mmCIF file with all atom_site columns, C-alpha atoms in Angstrom:
data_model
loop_
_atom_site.group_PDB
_atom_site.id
_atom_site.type_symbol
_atom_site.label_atom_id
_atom_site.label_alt_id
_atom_site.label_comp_id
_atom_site.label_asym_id
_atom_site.label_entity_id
_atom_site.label_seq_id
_atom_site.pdbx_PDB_ins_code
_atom_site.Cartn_x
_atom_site.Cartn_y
_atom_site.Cartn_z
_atom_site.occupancy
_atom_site.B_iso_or_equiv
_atom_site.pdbx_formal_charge
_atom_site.auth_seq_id
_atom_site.auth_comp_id
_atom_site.auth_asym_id
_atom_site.auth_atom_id
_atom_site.pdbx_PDB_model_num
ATOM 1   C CA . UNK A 1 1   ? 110.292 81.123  81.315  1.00 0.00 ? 1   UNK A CA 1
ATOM 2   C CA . UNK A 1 2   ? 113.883 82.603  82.371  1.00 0.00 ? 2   UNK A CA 1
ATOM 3   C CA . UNK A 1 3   ? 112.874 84.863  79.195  1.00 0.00 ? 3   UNK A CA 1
ATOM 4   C CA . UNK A 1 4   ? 110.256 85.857  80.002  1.00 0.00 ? 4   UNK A CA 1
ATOM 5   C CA . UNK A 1 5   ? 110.554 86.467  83.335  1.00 0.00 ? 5   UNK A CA 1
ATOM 6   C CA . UNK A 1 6   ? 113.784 88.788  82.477  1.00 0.00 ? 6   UNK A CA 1
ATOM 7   C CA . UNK A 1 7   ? 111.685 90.244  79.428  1.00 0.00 ? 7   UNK A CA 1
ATOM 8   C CA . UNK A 1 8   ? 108.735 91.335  82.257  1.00 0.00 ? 8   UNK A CA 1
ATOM 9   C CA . UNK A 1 9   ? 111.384 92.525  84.715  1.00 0.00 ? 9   UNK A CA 1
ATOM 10  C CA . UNK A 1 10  ? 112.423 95.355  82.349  1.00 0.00 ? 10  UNK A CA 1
ATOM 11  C CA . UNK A 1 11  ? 108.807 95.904  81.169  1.00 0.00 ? 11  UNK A CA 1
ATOM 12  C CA . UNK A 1 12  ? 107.114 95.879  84.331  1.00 0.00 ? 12  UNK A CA 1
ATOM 13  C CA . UNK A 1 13  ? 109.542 94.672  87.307  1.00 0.00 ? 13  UNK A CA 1
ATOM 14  C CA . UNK A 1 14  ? 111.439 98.324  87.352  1.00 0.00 ? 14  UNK A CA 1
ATOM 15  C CA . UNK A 1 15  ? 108.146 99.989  87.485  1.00 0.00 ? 15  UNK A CA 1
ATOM 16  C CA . UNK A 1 16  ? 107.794 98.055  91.087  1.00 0.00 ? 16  UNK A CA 1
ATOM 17  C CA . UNK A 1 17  ? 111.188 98.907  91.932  1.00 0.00 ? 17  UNK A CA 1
ATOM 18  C CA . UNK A 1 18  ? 110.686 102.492 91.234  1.00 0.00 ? 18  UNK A CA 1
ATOM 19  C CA . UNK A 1 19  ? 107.330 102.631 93.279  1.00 0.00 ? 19  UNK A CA 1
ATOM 20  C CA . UNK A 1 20  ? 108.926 100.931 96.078  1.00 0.00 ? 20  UNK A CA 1
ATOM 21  C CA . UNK A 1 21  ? 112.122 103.404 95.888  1.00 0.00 ? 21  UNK A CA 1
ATOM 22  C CA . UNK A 1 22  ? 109.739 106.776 95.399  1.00 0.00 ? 22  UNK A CA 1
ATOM 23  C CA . UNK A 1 23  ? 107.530 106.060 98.156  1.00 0.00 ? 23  UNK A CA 1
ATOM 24  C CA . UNK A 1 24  ? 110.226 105.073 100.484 1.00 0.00 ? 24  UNK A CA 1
ATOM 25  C CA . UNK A 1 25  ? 111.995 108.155 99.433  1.00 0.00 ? 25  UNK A CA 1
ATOM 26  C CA . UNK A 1 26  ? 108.843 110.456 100.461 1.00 0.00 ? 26  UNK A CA 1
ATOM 27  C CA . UNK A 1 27  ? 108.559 108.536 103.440 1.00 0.00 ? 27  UNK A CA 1
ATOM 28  C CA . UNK A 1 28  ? 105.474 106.327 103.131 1.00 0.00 ? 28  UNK A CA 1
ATOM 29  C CA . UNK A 1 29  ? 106.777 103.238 103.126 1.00 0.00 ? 29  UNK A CA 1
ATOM 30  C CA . UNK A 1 30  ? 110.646 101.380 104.466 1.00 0.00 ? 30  UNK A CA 1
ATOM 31  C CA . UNK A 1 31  ? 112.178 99.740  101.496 1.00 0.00 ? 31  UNK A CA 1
ATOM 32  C CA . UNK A 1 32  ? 111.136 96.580  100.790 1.00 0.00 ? 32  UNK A CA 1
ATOM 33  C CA . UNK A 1 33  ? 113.540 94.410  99.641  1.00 0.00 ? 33  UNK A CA 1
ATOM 34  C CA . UNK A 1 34  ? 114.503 94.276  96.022  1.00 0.00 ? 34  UNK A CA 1
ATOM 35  C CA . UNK A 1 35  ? 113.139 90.969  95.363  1.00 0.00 ? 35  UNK A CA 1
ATOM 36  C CA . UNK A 1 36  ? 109.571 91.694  96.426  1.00 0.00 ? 36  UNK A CA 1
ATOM 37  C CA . UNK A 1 37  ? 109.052 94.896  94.685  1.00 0.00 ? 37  UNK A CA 1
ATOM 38  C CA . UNK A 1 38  ? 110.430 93.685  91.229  1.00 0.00 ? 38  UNK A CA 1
ATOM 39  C CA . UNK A 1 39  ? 107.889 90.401  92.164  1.00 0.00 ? 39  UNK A CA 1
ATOM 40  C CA . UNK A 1 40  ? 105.143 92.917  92.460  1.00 0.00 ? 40  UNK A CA 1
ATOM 41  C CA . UNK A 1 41  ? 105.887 94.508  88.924  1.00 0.00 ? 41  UNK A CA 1
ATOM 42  C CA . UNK A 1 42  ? 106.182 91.317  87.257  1.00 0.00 ? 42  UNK A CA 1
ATOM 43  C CA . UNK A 1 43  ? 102.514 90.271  88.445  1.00 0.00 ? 43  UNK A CA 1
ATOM 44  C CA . UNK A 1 44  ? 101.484 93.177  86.554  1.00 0.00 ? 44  UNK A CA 1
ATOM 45  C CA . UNK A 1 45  ? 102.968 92.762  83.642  1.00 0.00 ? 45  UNK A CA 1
ATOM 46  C CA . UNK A 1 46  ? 100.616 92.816  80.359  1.00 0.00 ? 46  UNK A CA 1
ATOM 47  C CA . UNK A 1 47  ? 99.774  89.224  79.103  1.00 0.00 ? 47  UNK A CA 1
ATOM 48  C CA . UNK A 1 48  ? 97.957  89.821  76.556  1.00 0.00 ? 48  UNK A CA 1
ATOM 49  C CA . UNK A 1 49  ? 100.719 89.861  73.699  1.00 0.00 ? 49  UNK A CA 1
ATOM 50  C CA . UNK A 1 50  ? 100.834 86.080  72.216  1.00 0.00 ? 50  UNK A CA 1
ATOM 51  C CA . UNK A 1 51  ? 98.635  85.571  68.911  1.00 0.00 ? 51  UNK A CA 1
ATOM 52  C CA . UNK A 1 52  ? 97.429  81.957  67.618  1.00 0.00 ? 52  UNK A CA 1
ATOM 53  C CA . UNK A 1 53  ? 94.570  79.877  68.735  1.00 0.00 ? 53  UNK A CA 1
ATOM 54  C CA . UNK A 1 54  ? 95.839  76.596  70.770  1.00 0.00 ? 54  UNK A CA 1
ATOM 55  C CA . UNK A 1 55  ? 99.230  77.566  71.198  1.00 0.00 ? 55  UNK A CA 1
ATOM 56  C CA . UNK A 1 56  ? 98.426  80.729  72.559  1.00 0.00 ? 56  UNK A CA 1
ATOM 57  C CA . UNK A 1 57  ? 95.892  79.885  74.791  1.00 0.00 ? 57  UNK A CA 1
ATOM 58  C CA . UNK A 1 58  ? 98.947  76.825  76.338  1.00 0.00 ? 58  UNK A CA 1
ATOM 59  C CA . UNK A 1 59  ? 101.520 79.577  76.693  1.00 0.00 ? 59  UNK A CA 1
ATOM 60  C CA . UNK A 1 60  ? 98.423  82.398  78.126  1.00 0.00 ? 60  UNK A CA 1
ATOM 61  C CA . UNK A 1 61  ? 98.127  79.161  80.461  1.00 0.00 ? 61  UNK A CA 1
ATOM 62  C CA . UNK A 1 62  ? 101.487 78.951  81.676  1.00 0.00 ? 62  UNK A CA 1
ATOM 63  C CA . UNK A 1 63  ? 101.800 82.808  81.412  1.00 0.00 ? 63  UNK A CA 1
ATOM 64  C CA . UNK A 1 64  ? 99.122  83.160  84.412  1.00 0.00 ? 64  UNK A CA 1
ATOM 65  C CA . UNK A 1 65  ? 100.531 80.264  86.029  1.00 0.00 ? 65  UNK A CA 1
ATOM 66  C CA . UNK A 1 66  ? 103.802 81.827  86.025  1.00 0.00 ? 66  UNK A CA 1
ATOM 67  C CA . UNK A 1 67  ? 102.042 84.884  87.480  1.00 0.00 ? 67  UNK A CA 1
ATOM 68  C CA . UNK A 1 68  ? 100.427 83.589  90.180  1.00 0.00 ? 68  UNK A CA 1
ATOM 69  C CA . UNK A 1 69  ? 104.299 82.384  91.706  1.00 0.00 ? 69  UNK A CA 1
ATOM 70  C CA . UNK A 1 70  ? 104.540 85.984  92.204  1.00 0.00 ? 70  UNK A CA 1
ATOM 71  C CA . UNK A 1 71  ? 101.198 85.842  94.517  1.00 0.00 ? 71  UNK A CA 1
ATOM 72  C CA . UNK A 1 72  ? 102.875 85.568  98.196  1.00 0.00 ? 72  UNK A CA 1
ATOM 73  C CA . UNK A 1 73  ? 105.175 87.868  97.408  1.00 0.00 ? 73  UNK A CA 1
ATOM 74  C CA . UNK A 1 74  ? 102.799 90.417  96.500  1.00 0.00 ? 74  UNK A CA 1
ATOM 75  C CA . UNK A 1 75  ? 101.164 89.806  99.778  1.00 0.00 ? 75  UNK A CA 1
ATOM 76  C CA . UNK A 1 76  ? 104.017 90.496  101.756 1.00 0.00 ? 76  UNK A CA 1
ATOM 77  C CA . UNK A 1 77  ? 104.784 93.441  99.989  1.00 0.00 ? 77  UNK A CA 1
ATOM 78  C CA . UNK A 1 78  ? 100.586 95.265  100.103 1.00 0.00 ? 78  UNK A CA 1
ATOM 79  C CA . UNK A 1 79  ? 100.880 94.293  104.368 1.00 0.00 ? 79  UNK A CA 1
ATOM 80  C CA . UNK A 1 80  ? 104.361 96.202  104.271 1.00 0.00 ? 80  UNK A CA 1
ATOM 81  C CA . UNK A 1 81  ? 102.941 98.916  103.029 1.00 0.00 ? 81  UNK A CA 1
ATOM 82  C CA . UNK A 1 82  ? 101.812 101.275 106.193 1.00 0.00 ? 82  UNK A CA 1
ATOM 83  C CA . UNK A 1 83  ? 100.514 104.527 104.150 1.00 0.00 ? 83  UNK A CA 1
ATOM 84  C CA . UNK A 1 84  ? 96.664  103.730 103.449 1.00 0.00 ? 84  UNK A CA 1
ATOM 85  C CA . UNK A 1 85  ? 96.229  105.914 100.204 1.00 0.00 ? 85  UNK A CA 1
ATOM 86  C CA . UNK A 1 86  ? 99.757  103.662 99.041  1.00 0.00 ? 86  UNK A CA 1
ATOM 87  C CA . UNK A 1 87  ? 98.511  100.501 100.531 1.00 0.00 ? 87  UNK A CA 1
ATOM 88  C CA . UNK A 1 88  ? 95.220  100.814 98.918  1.00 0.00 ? 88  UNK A CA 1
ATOM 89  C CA . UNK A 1 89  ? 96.956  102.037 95.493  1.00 0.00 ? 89  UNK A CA 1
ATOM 90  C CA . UNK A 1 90  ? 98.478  98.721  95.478  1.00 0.00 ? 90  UNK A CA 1
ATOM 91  C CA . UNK A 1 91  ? 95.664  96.450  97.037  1.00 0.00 ? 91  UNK A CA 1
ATOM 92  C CA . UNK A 1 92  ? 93.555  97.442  94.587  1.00 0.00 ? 92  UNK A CA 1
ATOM 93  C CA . UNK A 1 93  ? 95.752  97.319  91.624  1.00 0.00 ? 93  UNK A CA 1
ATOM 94  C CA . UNK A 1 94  ? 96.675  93.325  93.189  1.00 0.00 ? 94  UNK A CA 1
ATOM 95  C CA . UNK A 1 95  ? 93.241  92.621  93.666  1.00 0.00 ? 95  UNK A CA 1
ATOM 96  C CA . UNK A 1 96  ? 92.173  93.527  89.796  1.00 0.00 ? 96  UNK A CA 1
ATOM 97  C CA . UNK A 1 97  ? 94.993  91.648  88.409  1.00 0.00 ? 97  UNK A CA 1
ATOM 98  C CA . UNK A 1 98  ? 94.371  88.386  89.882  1.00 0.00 ? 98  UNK A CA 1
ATOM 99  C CA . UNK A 1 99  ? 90.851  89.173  89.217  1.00 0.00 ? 99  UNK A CA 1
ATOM 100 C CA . UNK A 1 100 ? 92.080  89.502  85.578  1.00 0.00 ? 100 UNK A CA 1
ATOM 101 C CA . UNK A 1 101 ? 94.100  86.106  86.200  1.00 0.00 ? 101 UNK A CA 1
ATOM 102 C CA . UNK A 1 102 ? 91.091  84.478  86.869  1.00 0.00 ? 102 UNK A CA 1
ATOM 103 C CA . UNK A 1 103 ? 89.366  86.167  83.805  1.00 0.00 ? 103 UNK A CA 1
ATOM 104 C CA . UNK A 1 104 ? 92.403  85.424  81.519  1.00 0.00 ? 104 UNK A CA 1
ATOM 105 C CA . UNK A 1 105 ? 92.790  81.654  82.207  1.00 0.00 ? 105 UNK A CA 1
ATOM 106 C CA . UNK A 1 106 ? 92.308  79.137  79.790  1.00 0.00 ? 106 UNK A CA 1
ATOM 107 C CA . UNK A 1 107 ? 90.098  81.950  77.477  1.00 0.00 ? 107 UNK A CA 1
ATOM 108 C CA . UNK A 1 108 ? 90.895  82.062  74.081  1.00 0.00 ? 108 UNK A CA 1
ATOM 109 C CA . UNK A 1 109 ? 88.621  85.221  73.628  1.00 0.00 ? 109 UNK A CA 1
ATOM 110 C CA . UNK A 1 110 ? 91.648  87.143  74.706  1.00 0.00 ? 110 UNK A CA 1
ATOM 111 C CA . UNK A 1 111 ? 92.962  86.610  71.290  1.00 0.00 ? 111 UNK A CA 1
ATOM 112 C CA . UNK A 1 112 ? 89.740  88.122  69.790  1.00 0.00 ? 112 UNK A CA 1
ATOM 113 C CA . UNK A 1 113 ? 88.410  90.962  71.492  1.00 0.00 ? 113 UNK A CA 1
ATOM 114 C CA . UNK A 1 114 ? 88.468  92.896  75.327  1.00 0.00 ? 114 UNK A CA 1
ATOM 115 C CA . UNK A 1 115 ? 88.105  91.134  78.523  1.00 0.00 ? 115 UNK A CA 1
ATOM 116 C CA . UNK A 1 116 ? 88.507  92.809  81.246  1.00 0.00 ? 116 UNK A CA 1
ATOM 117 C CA . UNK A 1 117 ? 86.730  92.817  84.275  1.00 0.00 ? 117 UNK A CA 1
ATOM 118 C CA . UNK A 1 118 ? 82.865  94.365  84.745  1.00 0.00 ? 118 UNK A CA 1
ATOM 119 C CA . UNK A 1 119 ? 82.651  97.815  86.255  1.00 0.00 ? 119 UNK A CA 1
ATOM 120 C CA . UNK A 1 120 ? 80.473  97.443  89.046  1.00 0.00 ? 120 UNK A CA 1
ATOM 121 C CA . UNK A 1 121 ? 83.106  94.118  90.055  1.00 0.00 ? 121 UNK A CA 1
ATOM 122 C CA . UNK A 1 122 ? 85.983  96.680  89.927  1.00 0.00 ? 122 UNK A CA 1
ATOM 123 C CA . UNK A 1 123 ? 83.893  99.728  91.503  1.00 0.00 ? 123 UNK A CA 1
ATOM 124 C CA . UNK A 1 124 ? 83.327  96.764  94.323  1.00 0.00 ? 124 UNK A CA 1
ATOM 125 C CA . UNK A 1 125 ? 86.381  96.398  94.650  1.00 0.00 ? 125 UNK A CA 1
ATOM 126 C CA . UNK A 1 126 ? 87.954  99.572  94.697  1.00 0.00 ? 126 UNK A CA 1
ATOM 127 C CA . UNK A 1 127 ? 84.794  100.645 97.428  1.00 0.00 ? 127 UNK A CA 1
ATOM 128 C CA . UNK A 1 128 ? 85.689  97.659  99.714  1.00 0.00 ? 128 UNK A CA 1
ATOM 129 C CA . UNK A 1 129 ? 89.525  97.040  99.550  1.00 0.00 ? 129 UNK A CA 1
ATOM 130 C CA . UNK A 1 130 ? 90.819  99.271  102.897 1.00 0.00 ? 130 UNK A CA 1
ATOM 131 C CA . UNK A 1 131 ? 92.493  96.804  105.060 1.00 0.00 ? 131 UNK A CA 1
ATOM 132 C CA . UNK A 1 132 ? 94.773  93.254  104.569 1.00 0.00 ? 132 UNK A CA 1
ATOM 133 C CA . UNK A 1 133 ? 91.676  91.330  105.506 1.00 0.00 ? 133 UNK A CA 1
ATOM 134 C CA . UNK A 1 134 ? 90.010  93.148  102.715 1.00 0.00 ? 134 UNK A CA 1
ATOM 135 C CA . UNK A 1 135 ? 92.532  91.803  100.728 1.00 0.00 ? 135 UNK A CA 1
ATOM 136 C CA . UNK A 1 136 ? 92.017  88.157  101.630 1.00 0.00 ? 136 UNK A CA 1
ATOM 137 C CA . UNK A 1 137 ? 88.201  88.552  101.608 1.00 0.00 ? 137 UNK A CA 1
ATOM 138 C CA . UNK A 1 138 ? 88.371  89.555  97.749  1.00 0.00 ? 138 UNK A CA 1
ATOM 139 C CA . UNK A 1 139 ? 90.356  86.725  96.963  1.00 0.00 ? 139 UNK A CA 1
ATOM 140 C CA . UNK A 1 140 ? 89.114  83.745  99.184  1.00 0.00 ? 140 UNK A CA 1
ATOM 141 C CA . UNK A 1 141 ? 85.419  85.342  97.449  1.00 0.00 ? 141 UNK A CA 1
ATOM 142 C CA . UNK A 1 142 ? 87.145  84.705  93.214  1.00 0.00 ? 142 UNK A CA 1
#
């Protein structure tokens, strides 16, 4: 997991670190601490790479389990942020990819073909999602 967790940092952790440092630099946002915005890109990293039947679908398991550690952290950083087009960039974005957690878990059609989440969910989402409660609504609703 140390692996992978470094392998997602440099995938998708610096992207979190350099959306933390860009919109604190244009003044939307303070800087949130390291820790939480490299958290935030690691939830979001891909995990749809692995490729074998029952073995995949264990390590897809502990993949989204590993993801969902990253949860609270991701909370903390969406309330941080103050800006509402940057708070509902990344409310929306957190939202989907749990959403996608949810989808992802334990599914072995992952291996074979798209899943991703229906278009009126995600136009429901993105249409609703403008406050932290918002937030907790979607998820205490999946």
């Amino acid at each position: 997991m140390d692996d992978y967790d470094e392998h997602c940092h440099y995938a998708a952790g610096l992207v979190g670190l350099s959306f933390s440092k860009l919109s604190h630099a244009y003044g939307f946002v303070d800087l949130a601490p390291e820790a939480l915005s490299n958290s935030m890109g690691l939830f979001f990293q891909d995990l749809k790479s692995v490729e074998n039947s029952i073995k995949a679908v264990q390590c897809l398991n502990d993949m989204v389990t590993n993801a969902l550690v990253h949860v609270e952290d991701c909370l903390k950083y969406t309330s941080a942020l103050q800006d509402p087009a940057i708070f509902r960039f990344g409310a929306i974005s957190l939202i989907m990819h749990i959403g996608l957690l949810a989808l992802f878990s334990n599914n072995i059609e992952i291996f074979r073909g798209r899943v991703k989440m229906r278009r009126g969910l995600a136009a429901e989402v993105i249409d609703r999602t403008k406050t932290m409660a918002d937030v907790y609504g979607a998820l205490s609703e999946s």
